[in-house]
Amino acid sequence: MTDQCIFCRIARGDIPSDMLDRDHTAFVIRDINPKASTHLLVIPLEHVTRIADFKVDGGGLLGHMMLMARDAARREGMVESGYRLVINQGPDSGQEVDHLHLHVLGGNRLGAMG
Ligand code: 5GP
Ligand code: ZN
């Protein structure tokens, strides 16, 4: 948890958000600047910048985030139409927010990955 991090501030409730789901580990919100018809973010409560920064095995957290994404995608009606899960990591990926997050993109045909 850091003072300035935007996702930590949302987690604390300092910044209002449309919290779609939340448990003891992570929460789900809509992206403020959506890159698809449906664009959700699965965000761990704990401040971790990148997967490489896990101090202990982060497999449980990552798996939990994936399952939260699956459940959110189901609620958004994207099981049959499909969706894309993306985790940007560092400069070449264009990661803007230095707090680990999983993008859930769908609701329309997505372009090729580049
Ligand atoms: P990144 O490029 O780091 O993988 O993705 C960061 C995402 O966070 C971007 O898609 C951006 O639109 C989104 N974002 C940044 N600030 C906020 C915010 O305050 N609220 C929400 N809901 N999304 C945000
Ligand atoms: Zn943070």
PDB file of C-alpha atoms and ligand atoms in Angstrom:
ATOM      1  CA  MET A   1       0.000   0.000   0.000  1.00  0.00           C
ATOM      2  CA  THR A   2       1.478   3.355  -1.004  1.00  0.00           C
ATOM      3  CA  ASP A   3       0.178   6.897  -0.520  1.00  0.00           C
ATOM      4  CA  GLN A   4       0.427   8.066  -4.105  1.00  0.00           C
ATOM      5  CA  CYS A   5      -0.434   4.910  -6.041  1.00  0.00           C
ATOM      6  CA  ILE A   6      -3.752   5.393  -7.828  1.00  0.00           C
ATOM      7  CA  PHE A   7      -4.858   1.772  -7.407  1.00  0.00           C
ATOM      8  CA  CYS A   8      -3.950   1.759  -3.688  1.00  0.00           C
ATOM      9  CA  ARG A   9      -6.015   4.923  -3.320  1.00  0.00           C
ATOM     10  CA  ILE A  10      -8.966   3.239  -5.055  1.00  0.00           C
ATOM     11  CA  ALA A  11      -8.489   0.167  -2.823  1.00  0.00           C
ATOM     12  CA  ARG A  12      -8.641   2.413   0.263  1.00  0.00           C
ATOM     13  CA  GLY A  13     -11.753   4.176  -1.036  1.00  0.00           C
ATOM     14  CA  ASP A  14      -9.944   7.553  -1.279  1.00  0.00           C
ATOM     15  CA  ILE A  15     -10.967   7.682  -4.935  1.00  0.00           C
ATOM     16  CA  PRO A  16     -14.513   6.555  -5.756  1.00  0.00           C
ATOM     17  CA  SER A  17     -14.902   3.715  -8.214  1.00  0.00           C
ATOM     18  CA  ASP A  18     -17.553   1.354  -9.497  1.00  0.00           C
ATOM     19  CA  MET A  19     -16.352  -1.673  -7.538  1.00  0.00           C
ATOM     20  CA  LEU A  20     -17.806  -4.678  -9.400  1.00  0.00           C
ATOM     21  CA  ASP A  21     -16.330  -7.282  -7.096  1.00  0.00           C
ATOM     22  CA  ARG A  22     -14.103  -7.328  -4.052  1.00  0.00           C
ATOM     23  CA  ASP A  23     -12.759  -9.932  -1.660  1.00  0.00           C
ATOM     24  CA  HIS A  24      -9.900 -10.255   0.808  1.00  0.00           C
ATOM     25  CA  THR A  25      -7.335 -10.394  -1.997  1.00  0.00           C
ATOM     26  CA  ALA A  26      -8.358  -8.234  -4.950  1.00  0.00           C
ATOM     27  CA  PHE A  27     -11.068  -6.109  -6.516  1.00  0.00           C
ATOM     28  CA  VAL A  28     -12.541  -5.496  -9.972  1.00  0.00           C
ATOM     29  CA  ILE A  29     -13.337  -2.091 -11.509  1.00  0.00           C
ATOM     30  CA  ARG A  30     -14.089  -0.710 -14.967  1.00  0.00           C
ATOM     31  CA  ASP A  31     -11.149   0.916 -16.721  1.00  0.00           C
ATOM     32  CA  ILE A  32     -11.574   4.707 -16.800  1.00  0.00           C
ATOM     33  CA  ASN A  33     -10.328   4.826 -20.403  1.00  0.00           C
ATOM     34  CA  PRO A  34     -11.708   1.642 -21.977  1.00  0.00           C
ATOM     35  CA  LYS A  35      -9.868   0.061 -24.924  1.00  0.00           C
ATOM     36  CA  ALA A  36     -12.782  -2.298 -25.694  1.00  0.00           C
ATOM     37  CA  SER A  37     -16.557  -2.247 -25.228  1.00  0.00           C
ATOM     38  CA  THR A  38     -15.986  -3.992 -21.919  1.00  0.00           C
ATOM     39  CA  HIS A  39     -12.697  -3.239 -20.176  1.00  0.00           C
ATOM     40  CA  LEU A  40     -12.270  -4.353 -16.585  1.00  0.00           C
ATOM     41  CA  LEU A  41      -9.262  -4.334 -14.276  1.00  0.00           C
ATOM     42  CA  VAL A  42      -8.570  -6.987 -11.637  1.00  0.00           C
ATOM     43  CA  ILE A  43      -6.337  -5.376  -9.025  1.00  0.00           C
ATOM     44  CA  PRO A  44      -4.734  -6.973  -5.956  1.00  0.00           C
ATOM     45  CA  LEU A  45      -5.211  -5.102  -2.663  1.00  0.00           C
ATOM     46  CA  GLU A  46      -1.519  -5.533  -1.943  1.00  0.00           C
ATOM     47  CA  HIS A  47       0.781  -3.109  -3.730  1.00  0.00           C
ATOM     48  CA  VAL A  48       3.024  -5.122  -6.034  1.00  0.00           C
ATOM     49  CA  THR A  49       4.513  -3.405  -9.069  1.00  0.00           C
ATOM     50  CA  ARG A  50       5.320  -6.396 -11.242  1.00  0.00           C
ATOM     51  CA  ILE A  51       5.187 -10.156 -11.151  1.00  0.00           C
ATOM     52  CA  ALA A  52       8.977 -10.082 -10.827  1.00  0.00           C
ATOM     53  CA  ASP A  53       8.611  -8.261  -7.489  1.00  0.00           C
ATOM     54  CA  PHE A  54       6.815 -11.031  -5.599  1.00  0.00           C
ATOM     55  CA  LYS A  55       8.754 -11.667  -2.406  1.00  0.00           C
ATOM     56  CA  VAL A  56       7.059 -15.009  -1.915  1.00  0.00           C
ATOM     57  CA  ASP A  57       5.429 -17.290  -4.449  1.00  0.00           C
ATOM     58  CA  GLY A  58       2.730 -15.181  -6.101  1.00  0.00           C
ATOM     59  CA  GLY A  59       1.123 -18.047  -7.948  1.00  0.00           C
ATOM     60  CA  GLY A  60      -1.839 -18.137  -5.609  1.00  0.00           C
ATOM     61  CA  LEU A  61      -2.548 -14.442  -6.063  1.00  0.00           C
ATOM     62  CA  LEU A  62      -2.171 -14.622  -9.841  1.00  0.00           C
ATOM     63  CA  GLY A  63      -4.446 -17.633 -10.025  1.00  0.00           C
ATOM     64  CA  HIS A  64      -7.007 -15.891  -7.861  1.00  0.00           C
ATOM     65  CA  MET A  65      -6.879 -12.826 -10.128  1.00  0.00           C
ATOM     66  CA  MET A  66      -7.457 -15.038 -13.169  1.00  0.00           C
ATOM     67  CA  LEU A  67     -10.489 -16.643 -11.561  1.00  0.00           C
ATOM     68  CA  MET A  68     -11.886 -13.231 -10.569  1.00  0.00           C
ATOM     69  CA  ALA A  69     -11.428 -12.195 -14.204  1.00  0.00           C
ATOM     70  CA  ARG A  70     -13.248 -15.331 -15.360  1.00  0.00           C
ATOM     71  CA  ASP A  71     -16.160 -14.640 -13.019  1.00  0.00           C
ATOM     72  CA  ALA A  72     -16.327 -10.960 -14.019  1.00  0.00           C
ATOM     73  CA  ALA A  73     -16.279 -11.923 -17.707  1.00  0.00           C
ATOM     74  CA  ARG A  74     -19.145 -14.333 -17.064  1.00  0.00           C
ATOM     75  CA  ARG A  75     -21.187 -11.603 -15.384  1.00  0.00           C
ATOM     76  CA  GLU A  76     -20.494  -9.333 -18.376  1.00  0.00           C
ATOM     77  CA  GLY A  77     -21.834 -12.013 -20.721  1.00  0.00           C
ATOM     78  CA  MET A  78     -18.535 -12.701 -22.480  1.00  0.00           C
ATOM     79  CA  VAL A  79     -18.231 -16.465 -21.969  1.00  0.00           C
ATOM     80  CA  GLU A  80     -19.360 -17.353 -25.499  1.00  0.00           C
ATOM     81  CA  SER A  81     -18.111 -14.260 -27.350  1.00  0.00           C
ATOM     82  CA  GLY A  82     -14.710 -14.431 -25.697  1.00  0.00           C
ATOM     83  CA  TYR A  83     -12.340 -11.962 -24.156  1.00  0.00           C
ATOM     84  CA  ARG A  84      -8.639 -11.243 -23.688  1.00  0.00           C
ATOM     85  CA  LEU A  85      -6.642 -11.186 -20.450  1.00  0.00           C
ATOM     86  CA  VAL A  86      -3.552  -8.977 -20.414  1.00  0.00           C
ATOM     87  CA  ILE A  87      -0.966  -8.080 -17.771  1.00  0.00           C
ATOM     88  CA  ASN A  88       1.436  -5.364 -18.883  1.00  0.00           C
ATOM     89  CA  GLN A  89       4.892  -5.592 -17.353  1.00  0.00           C
ATOM     90  CA  GLY A  90       7.267  -2.679 -17.629  1.00  0.00           C
ATOM     91  CA  PRO A  91       8.237  -0.105 -20.262  1.00  0.00           C
ATOM     92  CA  ASP A  92       8.034  -2.142 -23.478  1.00  0.00           C
ATOM     93  CA  SER A  93       4.495  -3.217 -22.589  1.00  0.00           C
ATOM     94  CA  GLY A  94       3.382   0.366 -21.993  1.00  0.00           C
ATOM     95  CA  GLN A  95       2.528  -0.280 -18.327  1.00  0.00           C
ATOM     96  CA  GLU A  96       1.219   3.034 -17.009  1.00  0.00           C
ATOM     97  CA  VAL A  97       0.237   2.177 -13.457  1.00  0.00           C
ATOM     98  CA  ASP A  98       2.974   0.602 -11.344  1.00  0.00           C
ATOM     99  CA  HIS A  99       0.561  -1.571  -9.380  1.00  0.00           C
ATOM    100  CA  LEU A 100      -0.004  -5.036 -10.795  1.00  0.00           C
ATOM    101  CA  HIS A 101      -3.345  -5.419 -12.580  1.00  0.00           C
ATOM    102  CA  LEU A 102      -5.028  -7.796 -14.987  1.00  0.00           C
ATOM    103  CA  HIS A 103      -6.944  -6.318 -17.919  1.00  0.00           C
ATOM    104  CA  VAL A 104     -10.147  -8.061 -19.069  1.00  0.00           C
ATOM    105  CA  LEU A 105     -11.038  -6.922 -22.581  1.00  0.00           C
ATOM    106  CA  GLY A 106     -14.042  -7.928 -24.630  1.00  0.00           C
ATOM    107  CA  GLY A 107     -17.521  -7.094 -25.809  1.00  0.00           C
ATOM    108  CA  ASN A 108     -16.351  -6.615 -29.389  1.00  0.00           C
ATOM    109  CA  ARG A 109     -13.916  -8.295 -31.798  1.00  0.00           C
ATOM    110  CA  LEU A 110     -10.425  -7.362 -30.589  1.00  0.00           C
ATOM    111  CA  GLY A 111      -7.613  -6.442 -32.929  1.00  0.00           C
ATOM    112  CA  ALA A 112      -4.455  -8.461 -33.348  1.00  0.00           C
ATOM    113  CA  MET A 113      -1.970  -8.255 -30.526  1.00  0.00           C
ATOM    114  CA  GLY A 114       1.060  -6.113 -31.266  1.00  0.00           C
TER     115      GLY A 114
HETATM  116  P1  5GP B   1      -1.471  -0.319 -17.834  1.00  0.00           P
HETATM  117  O1  5GP B   1      -1.097   0.488 -19.043  1.00  0.00           O
HETATM  118  O2  5GP B   1      -0.663   0.122 -16.631  1.00  0.00           O
HETATM  119  O3  5GP B   1      -1.413  -1.788 -18.056  1.00  0.00           O
HETATM  120  O4  5GP B   1      -2.992  -0.013 -17.542  1.00  0.00           O
HETATM  121  C1  5GP B   1      -3.425   0.960 -16.633  1.00  0.00           C
HETATM  122  C2  5GP B   1      -4.896   1.161 -16.872  1.00  0.00           C
HETATM  123  O5  5GP B   1      -5.447   1.835 -15.764  1.00  0.00           O
HETATM  124  C3  5GP B   1      -5.200   1.995 -18.111  1.00  0.00           C
HETATM  125  O6  5GP B   1      -5.999   1.233 -19.015  1.00  0.00           O
HETATM  126  C4  5GP B   1      -5.930   3.200 -17.547  1.00  0.00           C
HETATM  127  O7  5GP B   1      -6.986   3.639 -18.392  1.00  0.00           O
HETATM  128  C5  5GP B   1      -6.437   2.700 -16.214  1.00  0.00           C
HETATM  129  N1  5GP B   1      -6.582   3.726 -15.195  1.00  0.00           N
HETATM  130  C6  5GP B   1      -5.679   4.668 -14.856  1.00  0.00           C
HETATM  131  N2  5GP B   1      -6.139   5.438 -13.851  1.00  0.00           N
HETATM  132  C7  5GP B   1      -7.362   4.947 -13.538  1.00  0.00           C
HETATM  133  C8  5GP B   1      -8.348   5.325 -12.559  1.00  0.00           C
HETATM  134  O8  5GP B   1      -8.176   6.249 -11.778  1.00  0.00           O
HETATM  135  N3  5GP B   1      -9.490   4.575 -12.524  1.00  0.00           N
HETATM  136  C9  5GP B   1      -9.694   3.535 -13.364  1.00  0.00           C
HETATM  137  N4  5GP B   1     -10.855   2.884 -13.253  1.00  0.00           N
HETATM  138  N5  5GP B   1      -8.798   3.153 -14.304  1.00  0.00           N
HETATM  139  C10 5GP B   1      -7.649   3.855 -14.384  1.00  0.00           C
HETATM  140 ZN    ZN B   2      -0.534   0.462  -5.290  1.00  0.00          ZN
END
